[in-house]
mmCIF file of C-alpha atoms in Angstrom:
data_model
loop_
_atom_site.group_PDB
_atom_site.id
_atom_site.type_symbol
_atom_site.label_atom_id
_atom_site.label_comp_id
_atom_site.label_asym_id
_atom_site.label_seq_id
_atom_site.Cartn_x
_atom_site.Cartn_y
_atom_site.Cartn_z
ATOM 1 C CA MET Q 1 41.599 90.729 77.668
ATOM 2 C CA LYS Q 2 42.522 93.181 74.937
ATOM 3 C CA PHE Q 3 43.372 96.816 74.608
ATOM 4 C CA ILE Q 4 44.735 99.430 72.146
ATOM 5 C CA VAL Q 5 47.049 102.193 73.315
ATOM 6 C CA SER Q 6 49.509 104.698 71.782
ATOM 7 C CA SER Q 7 53.061 103.484 71.867
ATOM 8 C CA SER Q 8 54.827 106.759 73.007
ATOM 9 C CA TYR Q 9 52.138 107.474 75.574
ATOM 10 C CA LEU Q 10 52.516 104.049 77.063
ATOM 11 C CA LEU Q 11 56.265 104.411 77.089
ATOM 12 C CA LYS Q 12 56.241 107.737 78.725
ATOM 13 C CA GLN Q 13 54.129 106.454 81.656
ATOM 14 C CA LEU Q 14 56.120 103.251 82.009
ATOM 15 C CA GLN Q 15 59.552 104.993 82.068
ATOM 16 C CA VAL Q 16 58.358 106.729 85.160
ATOM 17 C CA LEU Q 17 56.996 103.667 86.850
ATOM 18 C CA GLY Q 18 60.142 101.824 85.897
ATOM 19 C CA SER Q 19 62.232 103.892 88.297
ATOM 20 C CA VAL Q 20 60.647 102.297 91.097
ATOM 21 C CA ILE Q 21 61.765 98.795 90.168
ATOM 22 C CA ASN Q 22 65.106 97.645 91.676
ATOM 23 C CA SER Q 23 67.830 96.138 89.600
ATOM 24 C CA SER Q 24 67.880 92.989 91.794
ATOM 25 C CA ASN Q 25 64.623 91.875 93.497
ATOM 26 C CA THR Q 26 64.182 89.249 96.106
ATOM 27 C CA LEU Q 27 60.711 88.487 94.644
ATOM 28 C CA PRO Q 28 60.678 87.720 90.948
ATOM 29 C CA ILE Q 29 57.077 89.184 90.603
ATOM 30 C CA LEU Q 30 58.675 92.605 91.264
ATOM 31 C CA ASP Q 31 60.319 92.644 88.092
ATOM 32 C CA ASN Q 32 57.014 93.149 86.377
ATOM 33 C CA PHE Q 33 54.496 95.897 85.717
ATOM 34 C CA LEU Q 34 51.024 95.037 86.929
ATOM 35 C CA PHE Q 35 48.322 95.778 84.194
ATOM 36 C CA GLU Q 36 44.817 96.199 85.605
ATOM 37 C CA LEU Q 37 42.261 96.683 82.836
ATOM 38 C CA ASP Q 38 38.853 98.014 83.547
ATOM 39 C CA ASN Q 39 37.085 98.863 80.106
ATOM 40 C CA ASN Q 40 38.774 102.000 78.844
ATOM 41 C CA GLN Q 41 41.034 102.636 81.862
ATOM 42 C CA LEU Q 42 44.363 100.872 82.221
ATOM 43 C CA ARG Q 43 46.143 101.073 85.678
ATOM 44 C CA VAL Q 44 49.771 100.169 85.529
ATOM 45 C CA SER Q 45 51.648 99.608 88.734
ATOM 46 C CA SER Q 46 55.125 98.893 89.880
ATOM 47 C CA SER Q 47 56.540 98.085 93.351
ATOM 48 C CA ASP Q 48 59.723 97.309 95.444
ATOM 49 C CA LEU Q 49 57.591 96.541 98.403
ATOM 50 C CA GLU Q 50 58.588 99.697 100.159
ATOM 51 C CA THR Q 51 57.395 101.934 97.418
ATOM 52 C CA THR Q 52 54.531 101.371 95.027
ATOM 53 C CA MET Q 53 53.598 103.664 92.257
ATOM 54 C CA SER Q 54 50.782 103.468 89.848
ATOM 55 C CA SER Q 55 49.525 105.434 86.840
ATOM 56 C CA THR Q 56 46.129 105.364 85.102
ATOM 57 C CA LEU Q 57 45.940 105.506 81.361
ATOM 58 C CA GLU Q 58 42.925 106.142 79.035
ATOM 59 C CA ILE Q 59 42.963 103.321 76.435
ATOM 60 C CA ASP Q 60 40.607 101.747 73.973
ATOM 61 C CA SER Q 61 39.129 98.498 75.255
ATOM 62 C CA THR Q 62 35.928 96.768 76.379
ATOM 63 C CA SER Q 63 37.437 94.102 78.637
ATOM 64 C CA GLN Q 64 38.634 93.569 82.266
ATOM 65 C CA GLY Q 65 41.358 91.585 83.876
ATOM 66 C CA SER Q 66 44.811 91.808 85.361
ATOM 67 C CA VAL Q 67 48.244 90.485 84.232
ATOM 68 C CA ALA Q 68 52.115 91.035 85.372
ATOM 69 C CA VAL Q 69 54.287 91.944 82.380
ATOM 70 C CA PRO Q 70 58.058 91.754 82.387
ATOM 71 C CA ALA Q 71 59.205 95.351 82.704
ATOM 72 C CA LYS Q 72 62.672 95.291 81.136
ATOM 73 C CA LEU Q 73 61.500 93.610 78.030
ATOM 74 C CA LEU Q 74 58.392 95.667 77.556
ATOM 75 C CA LEU Q 75 60.485 98.872 77.971
ATOM 76 C CA GLU Q 76 63.148 97.667 75.571
ATOM 77 C CA ILE Q 77 60.554 96.935 72.922
ATOM 78 C CA LEU Q 78 58.601 100.029 73.348
ATOM 79 C CA LYS Q 79 61.778 102.283 73.006
ATOM 80 C CA THR Q 80 62.263 100.990 69.426
ATOM 81 C CA PHE Q 81 58.722 101.827 68.028
ATOM 82 C CA PRO Q 82 57.892 104.927 66.223
ATOM 83 C CA GLU Q 83 54.603 106.668 67.467
ATOM 84 C CA GLN Q 84 51.666 104.144 66.459
ATOM 85 C CA PRO Q 85 48.835 102.310 68.139
ATOM 86 C CA LEU Q 86 49.699 98.881 69.617
ATOM 87 C CA THR Q 87 47.204 96.273 70.303
ATOM 88 C CA PHE Q 88 47.850 94.024 73.479
ATOM 89 C CA THR Q 89 46.020 90.692 73.464
ATOM 90 C CA VAL Q 90 46.132 88.280 76.480
ATOM 91 C CA GLU Q 91 46.319 84.808 74.996
ATOM 92 C CA ASP Q 92 45.368 81.428 76.517
ATOM 93 C CA ASN Q 93 48.895 79.978 76.367
ATOM 94 C CA ASN Q 94 50.226 82.300 79.196
ATOM 95 C CA THR Q 95 51.522 84.904 76.684
ATOM 96 C CA ILE Q 96 50.536 88.486 75.923
ATOM 97 C CA GLU Q 97 50.664 89.438 72.405
ATOM 98 C CA ILE Q 98 51.658 92.997 71.063
ATOM 99 C CA SER Q 99 50.726 93.877 67.450
ATOM 100 C CA SER Q 100 52.162 96.806 65.874
ATOM 101 C CA ASN Q 101 52.021 98.140 62.212
ATOM 102 C CA SER Q 102 55.053 96.086 61.340
ATOM 103 C CA GLY Q 103 54.778 92.916 63.287
ATOM 104 C CA LYS Q 104 53.732 90.648 66.229
ATOM 105 C CA TYR Q 105 55.632 90.036 69.603
ATOM 106 C CA ALA Q 106 54.849 87.666 72.449
ATOM 107 C CA LEU Q 107 55.946 87.897 75.970
ATOM 108 C CA ALA Q 108 55.207 85.512 78.861
ATOM 109 C CA TYR Q 109 53.154 87.032 81.639
ATOM 110 C CA ALA Q 110 52.449 86.152 85.314
ATOM 111 C CA PRO Q 111 48.917 86.214 86.929
ATOM 112 C CA GLY Q 112 48.019 89.626 88.298
ATOM 113 C CA GLU Q 113 46.967 88.204 91.638
ATOM 114 C CA GLU Q 114 50.593 87.323 92.399
ATOM 115 C CA PHE Q 115 51.725 91.028 92.483
ATOM 116 C CA PRO Q 116 51.749 92.488 96.055
ATOM 117 C CA LYS Q 117 48.860 94.656 96.924
ATOM 118 C CA ALA Q 118 49.397 98.314 97.523
ATOM 119 C CA VAL Q 119 48.911 99.651 101.128
ATOM 120 C CA VAL Q 120 45.520 101.321 101.787
ATOM 121 C CA LEU Q 121 45.769 103.974 104.292
ATOM 122 C CA GLU Q 122 43.059 103.803 106.972
ATOM 123 C CA GLU Q 123 41.684 107.263 108.083
ATOM 124 C CA PRO Q 124 44.743 109.242 106.945
ATOM 125 C CA SER Q 125 45.463 113.036 107.471
ATOM 126 C CA SER Q 126 45.803 114.946 104.241
ATOM 127 C CA THR Q 127 47.451 118.072 102.930
ATOM 128 C CA LEU Q 128 47.190 119.740 99.535
ATOM 129 C CA VAL Q 129 50.436 121.146 98.286
ATOM 130 C CA PRO Q 130 51.167 122.762 94.739
ATOM 131 C CA ALA Q 131 53.338 120.560 92.644
ATOM 132 C CA GLU Q 132 55.991 123.174 92.035
ATOM 133 C CA VAL Q 133 56.291 123.957 95.764
ATOM 134 C CA LEU Q 134 56.769 120.326 96.619
ATOM 135 C CA ALA Q 135 59.277 119.924 93.649
ATOM 136 C CA THR Q 136 61.348 122.872 94.950
ATOM 137 C CA ALA Q 137 61.156 121.666 98.496
ATOM 138 C CA VAL Q 138 62.595 118.303 97.655
ATOM 139 C CA SER Q 139 65.288 119.530 95.255
ATOM 140 C CA LYS Q 140 66.437 122.126 97.748
ATOM 141 C CA THR Q 141 66.715 119.626 100.716
ATOM 142 C CA ILE Q 142 67.369 116.064 99.468
ATOM 143 C CA PHE Q 143 70.983 116.597 98.587
ATOM 144 C CA ALA Q 144 71.669 117.253 102.461
ATOM 145 C CA ALA Q 145 70.183 113.983 103.483
ATOM 146 C CA GLY Q 146 72.739 111.295 104.793
ATOM 147 C CA ASN Q 147 73.454 107.879 103.514
ATOM 148 C CA ASP Q 148 74.284 106.361 106.764
ATOM 149 C CA ASP Q 149 72.433 102.984 107.403
ATOM 150 C CA LEU Q 150 73.117 103.075 111.203
ATOM 151 C CA ARG Q 151 71.147 106.401 111.355
ATOM 152 C CA PRO Q 152 68.119 105.734 109.118
ATOM 153 C CA VAL Q 153 66.236 108.766 110.261
ATOM 154 C CA MET Q 154 68.921 111.054 108.707
ATOM 155 C CA SER Q 155 68.748 109.364 105.287
ATOM 156 C CA GLY Q 156 65.375 110.910 104.478
ATOM 157 C CA VAL Q 157 63.737 114.303 104.397
ATOM 158 C CA PHE Q 158 61.619 115.428 107.394
ATOM 159 C CA PHE Q 159 58.234 116.807 106.458
ATOM 160 C CA GLN Q 160 56.792 119.115 109.124
ATOM 161 C CA PHE Q 161 53.319 120.390 108.548
ATOM 162 C CA SER Q 162 51.419 122.891 110.659
ATOM 163 C CA THR Q 163 48.673 125.449 110.429
ATOM 164 C CA GLU Q 164 51.432 128.170 110.171
ATOM 165 C CA GLY Q 165 53.070 126.708 107.148
ATOM 166 C CA LEU Q 166 55.285 123.722 106.046
ATOM 167 C CA ILE Q 167 58.824 122.954 106.740
ATOM 168 C CA PHE Q 168 61.149 120.492 105.038
ATOM 169 C CA VAL Q 169 64.493 119.606 106.620
ATOM 170 C CA ALA Q 170 67.331 117.228 105.631
ATOM 171 C CA THR Q 171 70.571 116.753 107.471
ATOM 172 C CA ASP Q 172 73.670 114.281 107.507
ATOM 173 C CA ALA Q 173 75.132 115.921 110.740
ATOM 174 C CA HIS Q 174 77.817 117.881 108.669
ATOM 175 C CA LYS Q 175 75.355 119.983 106.812
ATOM 176 C CA LEU Q 176 71.574 120.883 107.204
ATOM 177 C CA VAL Q 177 69.066 122.456 104.963
ATOM 178 C CA LYS Q 178 65.766 123.824 106.247
ATOM 179 C CA TYR Q 179 63.115 124.942 103.511
ATOM 180 C CA ALA Q 180 60.078 126.576 104.739
ATOM 181 C CA ARG Q 181 56.838 127.962 103.167
ATOM 182 C CA ALA Q 182 54.564 130.221 105.001
ATOM 183 C CA ASP Q 183 52.148 130.615 102.046
ATOM 184 C CA VAL Q 184 51.010 126.884 102.136
ATOM 185 C CA LYS Q 185 49.345 125.613 105.307
ATOM 186 C CA ALA Q 186 48.124 122.221 106.469
ATOM 187 C CA SER Q 187 44.797 121.754 108.266
ATOM 188 C CA GLN Q 188 46.583 120.075 111.330
ATOM 189 C CA ALA Q 189 49.964 119.623 112.741
ATOM 190 C CA ALA Q 190 51.806 116.491 111.566
ATOM 191 C CA ASP Q 191 55.420 115.389 110.784
ATOM 192 C CA PHE Q 192 57.003 112.351 109.183
ATOM 193 C CA ILE Q 193 60.185 111.278 107.528
ATOM 194 C CA MET Q 194 60.218 110.407 103.743
ATOM 195 C CA PRO Q 195 62.873 108.148 102.324
ATOM 196 C CA LYS Q 196 64.950 109.383 99.468
ATOM 197 C CA LYS Q 197 64.107 106.930 96.748
ATOM 198 C CA PRO Q 198 60.412 107.959 96.383
ATOM 199 C CA LEU Q 199 61.274 111.640 96.666
ATOM 200 C CA ASN Q 200 63.783 111.490 93.789
ATOM 201 C CA ILE Q 201 60.978 109.777 91.606
ATOM 202 C CA LEU Q 202 58.493 112.386 92.619
ATOM 203 C CA LYS Q 203 61.011 115.339 92.004
ATOM 204 C CA GLY Q 204 61.362 114.157 88.376
ATOM 205 C CA ILE Q 205 57.650 114.202 87.593
ATOM 206 C CA LEU Q 206 56.587 117.172 89.720
ATOM 207 C CA ALA Q 207 58.946 119.585 87.823
ATOM 208 C CA THR Q 208 56.736 119.342 84.622
ATOM 209 C CA SER Q 209 53.342 119.233 86.504
ATOM 210 C CA ASP Q 210 51.203 122.261 87.595
ATOM 211 C CA ALA Q 211 48.690 120.080 89.572
ATOM 212 C CA GLU Q 212 47.872 120.176 93.354
ATOM 213 C CA VAL Q 213 49.503 117.130 95.028
ATOM 214 C CA LYS Q 214 47.232 115.450 97.708
ATOM 215 C CA ILE Q 215 49.531 114.072 100.399
ATOM 216 C CA GLU Q 216 47.886 111.628 102.686
ATOM 217 C CA TYR Q 217 49.714 110.028 105.573
ATOM 218 C CA ASN Q 218 49.507 108.106 108.847
ATOM 219 C CA ASP Q 219 52.179 106.732 111.179
ATOM 220 C CA SER Q 220 53.648 104.257 108.713
ATOM 221 C CA ASN Q 221 52.813 105.199 105.158
ATOM 222 C CA ALA Q 222 52.322 108.239 102.945
ATOM 223 C CA THR Q 223 50.537 108.485 99.548
ATOM 224 C CA PHE Q 224 51.067 111.318 96.996
ATOM 225 C CA SER Q 225 48.407 111.724 94.305
ATOM 226 C CA PHE Q 226 48.313 114.104 91.475
ATOM 227 C CA ASP Q 227 47.531 114.154 87.749
ATOM 228 C CA ASN Q 228 47.207 110.426 86.849
ATOM 229 C CA TYR Q 229 49.844 109.232 89.340
ATOM 230 C CA THR Q 230 49.600 107.655 92.740
ATOM 231 C CA LEU Q 231 52.877 106.911 94.850
ATOM 232 C CA THR Q 232 52.660 105.117 98.237
ATOM 233 C CA CYS Q 233 55.679 104.595 100.319
ATOM 234 C CA ARG Q 234 56.668 103.356 103.670
ATOM 235 C CA LEU Q 235 57.993 106.118 105.928
ATOM 236 C CA ILE Q 236 61.165 106.059 107.838
ATOM 237 C CA ASP Q 237 60.458 104.908 111.395
ATOM 238 C CA GLY Q 238 61.974 106.994 114.189
ATOM 239 C CA LYS Q 239 62.140 110.398 115.751
ATOM 240 C CA TYR Q 240 63.882 113.158 113.819
ATOM 241 C CA PRO Q 241 66.654 114.993 115.776
ATOM 242 C CA ASN Q 242 65.787 118.423 117.094
ATOM 243 C CA TYR Q 243 67.289 120.433 114.316
ATOM 244 C CA GLU Q 244 66.274 123.744 115.750
ATOM 245 C CA ALA Q 245 68.805 123.218 118.590
ATOM 246 C CA VAL Q 246 71.679 123.183 116.269
ATOM 247 C CA ILE Q 247 70.979 126.398 114.419
ATOM 248 C CA PRO Q 248 72.971 129.005 116.159
ATOM 249 C CA LYS Q 249 70.723 132.057 117.091
ATOM 250 C CA GLU Q 250 73.279 134.777 117.661
ATOM 251 C CA ASN Q 251 75.422 135.316 114.623
ATOM 252 C CA PRO Q 252 77.178 138.817 114.852
ATOM 253 C CA ASN Q 253 79.544 138.180 111.847
ATOM 254 C CA LYS Q 254 77.684 138.643 108.482
ATOM 255 C CA LEU Q 255 79.204 138.229 105.141
ATOM 256 C CA VAL Q 256 77.358 139.136 101.918
ATOM 257 C CA MET Q 257 78.662 138.360 98.513
ATOM 258 C CA ASP Q 258 78.070 137.356 94.932
ATOM 259 C CA ARG Q 259 77.027 133.664 94.971
ATOM 260 C CA SER Q 260 78.531 132.593 91.520
ATOM 261 C CA GLN Q 261 81.868 134.474 92.199
ATOM 262 C CA PHE Q 262 82.154 132.857 95.649
ATOM 263 C CA LEU Q 263 81.253 129.336 94.124
ATOM 264 C CA SER Q 264 83.877 129.672 91.364
ATOM 265 C CA SER Q 265 86.672 130.620 93.806
ATOM 266 C CA VAL Q 266 85.712 127.785 96.273
ATOM 267 C CA ARG Q 267 85.772 125.342 93.299
ATOM 268 C CA ARG Q 268 89.179 126.505 92.111
ATOM 269 C CA VAL Q 269 90.819 126.662 95.460
ATOM 270 C CA ALA Q 270 89.356 123.376 96.574
ATOM 271 C CA ILE Q 271 91.380 121.524 93.829
ATOM 272 C CA PHE Q 272 94.482 122.230 95.713
ATOM 273 C CA ALA Q 273 92.909 121.124 99.102
ATOM 274 C CA ASN Q 274 93.698 117.918 100.872
ATOM 275 C CA LYS Q 275 91.958 114.972 99.222
ATOM 276 C CA THR Q 276 90.496 113.466 102.443
ATOM 277 C CA THR Q 277 89.669 116.548 104.426
ATOM 278 C CA HIS Q 278 88.639 118.730 101.516
ATOM 279 C CA GLN Q 279 89.417 121.641 103.870
ATOM 280 C CA ILE Q 280 89.434 125.294 102.774
ATOM 281 C CA ARG Q 281 90.148 128.344 104.869
ATOM 282 C CA LEU Q 282 88.161 131.523 104.883
ATOM 283 C CA LYS Q 283 89.892 134.475 106.415
ATOM 284 C CA ILE Q 284 87.872 137.693 106.599
ATOM 285 C CA ALA Q 285 89.313 141.060 107.476
ATOM 286 C CA GLY Q 286 87.378 144.285 106.601
ATOM 287 C CA ALA Q 287 85.947 144.126 103.194
ATOM 288 C CA GLU Q 288 88.293 141.298 102.026
ATOM 289 C CA LEU Q 289 87.717 137.617 101.990
ATOM 290 C CA ASN Q 290 90.607 135.359 101.563
ATOM 291 C CA ILE Q 291 90.037 131.849 100.574
ATOM 292 C CA SER Q 292 92.903 129.265 100.656
ATOM 293 C CA ALA Q 293 93.659 125.683 100.812
ATOM 294 C CA GLU Q 294 96.840 123.521 101.114
ATOM 295 C CA ASP Q 295 97.786 119.972 100.908
ATOM 296 C CA ILE Q 296 100.965 119.616 102.859
ATOM 297 C CA ASP Q 297 101.750 116.055 101.614
ATOM 298 C CA TYR Q 298 102.111 117.262 98.073
ATOM 299 C CA SER Q 299 103.128 120.910 98.587
ATOM 300 C CA ASN Q 300 99.998 122.114 96.629
ATOM 301 C CA LYS Q 301 98.403 125.255 97.658
ATOM 302 C CA ALA Q 302 96.077 128.073 96.332
ATOM 303 C CA GLU Q 303 94.916 131.313 97.569
ATOM 304 C CA GLU Q 304 92.236 133.899 96.274
ATOM 305 C CA ARG Q 305 91.211 137.237 97.272
ATOM 306 C CA LEU Q 306 87.592 138.599 96.860
ATOM 307 C CA THR Q 307 85.999 141.702 98.016
ATOM 308 C CA CYS Q 308 82.827 141.336 99.989
ATOM 309 C CA ASP Q 309 80.394 143.242 102.259
ATOM 310 C CA TYR Q 310 81.289 142.122 105.789
ATOM 311 C CA GLN Q 311 80.175 143.307 109.269
ATOM 312 C CA GLY Q 312 81.673 141.749 112.268
ATOM 313 C CA ASP Q 313 85.116 140.799 113.818
ATOM 314 C CA ASP Q 314 87.948 139.603 111.748
ATOM 315 C CA MET Q 315 88.039 135.776 111.658
ATOM 316 C CA GLN Q 316 89.287 132.662 110.242
ATOM 317 C CA ILE Q 317 87.130 129.611 109.703
ATOM 318 C CA GLY Q 318 87.525 126.373 108.044
ATOM 319 C CA PHE Q 319 84.909 124.391 105.875
ATOM 320 C CA ASN Q 320 84.695 121.262 103.898
ATOM 321 C CA SER Q 321 84.725 122.517 100.343
ATOM 322 C CA ARG Q 322 82.360 119.805 98.916
ATOM 323 C CA PHE Q 323 79.725 120.701 101.370
ATOM 324 C CA LEU Q 324 80.065 124.413 100.644
ATOM 325 C CA THR Q 325 80.097 123.785 96.792
ATOM 326 C CA GLU Q 326 76.879 121.669 97.054
ATOM 327 C CA MET Q 327 75.073 124.377 99.003
ATOM 328 C CA LEU Q 328 76.101 127.196 96.775
ATOM 329 C CA THR Q 329 75.127 125.329 93.653
ATOM 330 C CA ASN Q 330 71.718 124.488 95.140
ATOM 331 C CA LEU Q 331 71.005 128.017 95.805
ATOM 332 C CA GLN Q 332 69.638 130.142 92.756
ATOM 333 C CA SER Q 333 70.176 133.710 94.253
ATOM 334 C CA ASP Q 334 72.515 136.251 92.829
ATOM 335 C CA GLU Q 335 73.738 137.098 96.390
ATOM 336 C CA ILE Q 336 74.086 134.948 99.407
ATOM 337 C CA GLN Q 337 74.724 135.796 103.078
ATOM 338 C CA LEU Q 338 77.002 133.736 105.314
ATOM 339 C CA GLU Q 339 76.490 134.277 109.113
ATOM 340 C CA MET Q 340 79.052 133.075 111.735
ATOM 341 C CA SER Q 341 79.643 133.503 115.353
ATOM 342 C CA LEU Q 342 82.817 131.497 116.264
ATOM 343 C CA PRO Q 343 85.207 129.460 114.210
ATOM 344 C CA ASN Q 344 84.004 126.214 115.943
ATOM 345 C CA ARG Q 345 80.181 127.086 115.427
ATOM 346 C CA ALA Q 346 78.266 126.282 112.299
ATOM 347 C CA GLY Q 347 77.972 128.788 109.530
ATOM 348 C CA ILE Q 348 74.524 129.632 108.146
ATOM 349 C CA LEU Q 349 74.077 130.278 104.410
ATOM 350 C CA THR Q 350 70.957 132.075 103.195
ATOM 351 C CA PRO Q 351 70.037 133.601 99.950
ATOM 352 C CA VAL Q 352 69.709 137.364 99.856
ATOM 353 C CA ASP Q 353 67.266 137.544 96.903
ATOM 354 C CA GLY Q 354 65.380 135.447 94.324
ATOM 355 C CA LEU Q 355 62.857 133.920 96.836
ATOM 356 C CA ASP Q 356 59.131 133.742 96.535
ATOM 357 C CA GLU Q 357 56.772 135.396 98.959
ATOM 358 C CA GLY Q 358 56.687 133.344 102.140
ATOM 359 C CA GLU Q 359 59.581 131.104 101.088
ATOM 360 C CA THR Q 360 62.783 130.758 103.256
ATOM 361 C CA VAL Q 361 65.898 128.628 102.788
ATOM 362 C CA THR Q 362 68.339 128.118 105.526
ATOM 363 C CA MET Q 363 71.442 126.150 104.981
ATOM 364 C CA LEU Q 364 73.829 125.202 107.814
ATOM 365 C CA VAL Q 365 77.336 123.924 107.395
ATOM 366 C CA MET Q 366 79.652 122.555 110.205
ATOM 367 C CA PRO Q 367 83.201 124.023 110.328
ATOM 368 C CA VAL Q 368 86.367 121.966 110.245
ATOM 369 C CA MET Q 369 89.158 122.502 112.772
ATOM 370 C CA LEU Q 370 91.888 124.388 111.385
ATOM 371 C CA ASN Q 371 95.353 123.510 112.097
ATOM 372 C CA ASN Q 372 97.565 126.570 112.247
#
């Protein structure tokens, strides 16, 4: 088995696939890339048992076969080569030899049959989503997903597909983000919970792609195929909480203001907040917003006044500054709207401008109790 491939082309593909491999694996075979050669096509795969990703490369060869090559070693050597063709030859003594313009390098390989087989979905449902829509949906929601192992359903992003549109939701019980698209529709209704790791990998590659992503899914697995990549992952098992029930419907108090100005103020004032609660206080009266924080233990306090466009009753409400900062950073609009009903009910943050046709973003942040 022998093939010739461009060094930088191979490195670029392997760096993407390398993000699937865990730093410590229970099965030593998972520290390898699986190379499957079929004449002028080379399929490279990596896996952590939960997630398997593969990429198909166009190469120069007339042979067939499969070997598992140590991932870390291969990536390290590829990073040092300038752009050039490399020749890979599988020798009889269980080594694979790489020949470059300047030298020869041999690494031990394992038989390809030892590598775990990727899951093949039986009769899956499928939906086509433009890459940029999926990339935006993931980056807008993933930061709000939880890290609690006791509540695994909240540690992923909920995909809800219907004939009306697509909805993506993430929450950790303190904050919630719902990203909806009415301009992309699925052929039938379905929902599933995607884990964070494969989504982070997808987010990175989708940002530079303009392809359509084919999402195929059943009750336990989902596959994303686009360009020359295929990613298959196990879904999080369980029922997602009813997120619609926690979004307050009646919010008479509406505050509209400049996003970057609000964000800078929150960031500054938060430096003076208590280091465990991160609590900041918003006090709104007329067209004035007063943002303050205090750390009684150290006698630190800060207060800022901003002008805003406000309709509703005068009120005081407390928020965790970290959640507020994350949300404001994640929105791209020039102006944002914060809707509130009562100091103990969640606040709803939405962008006023900068959205595409058919796109809506709703962010929900739970208040913290103020001690007067």
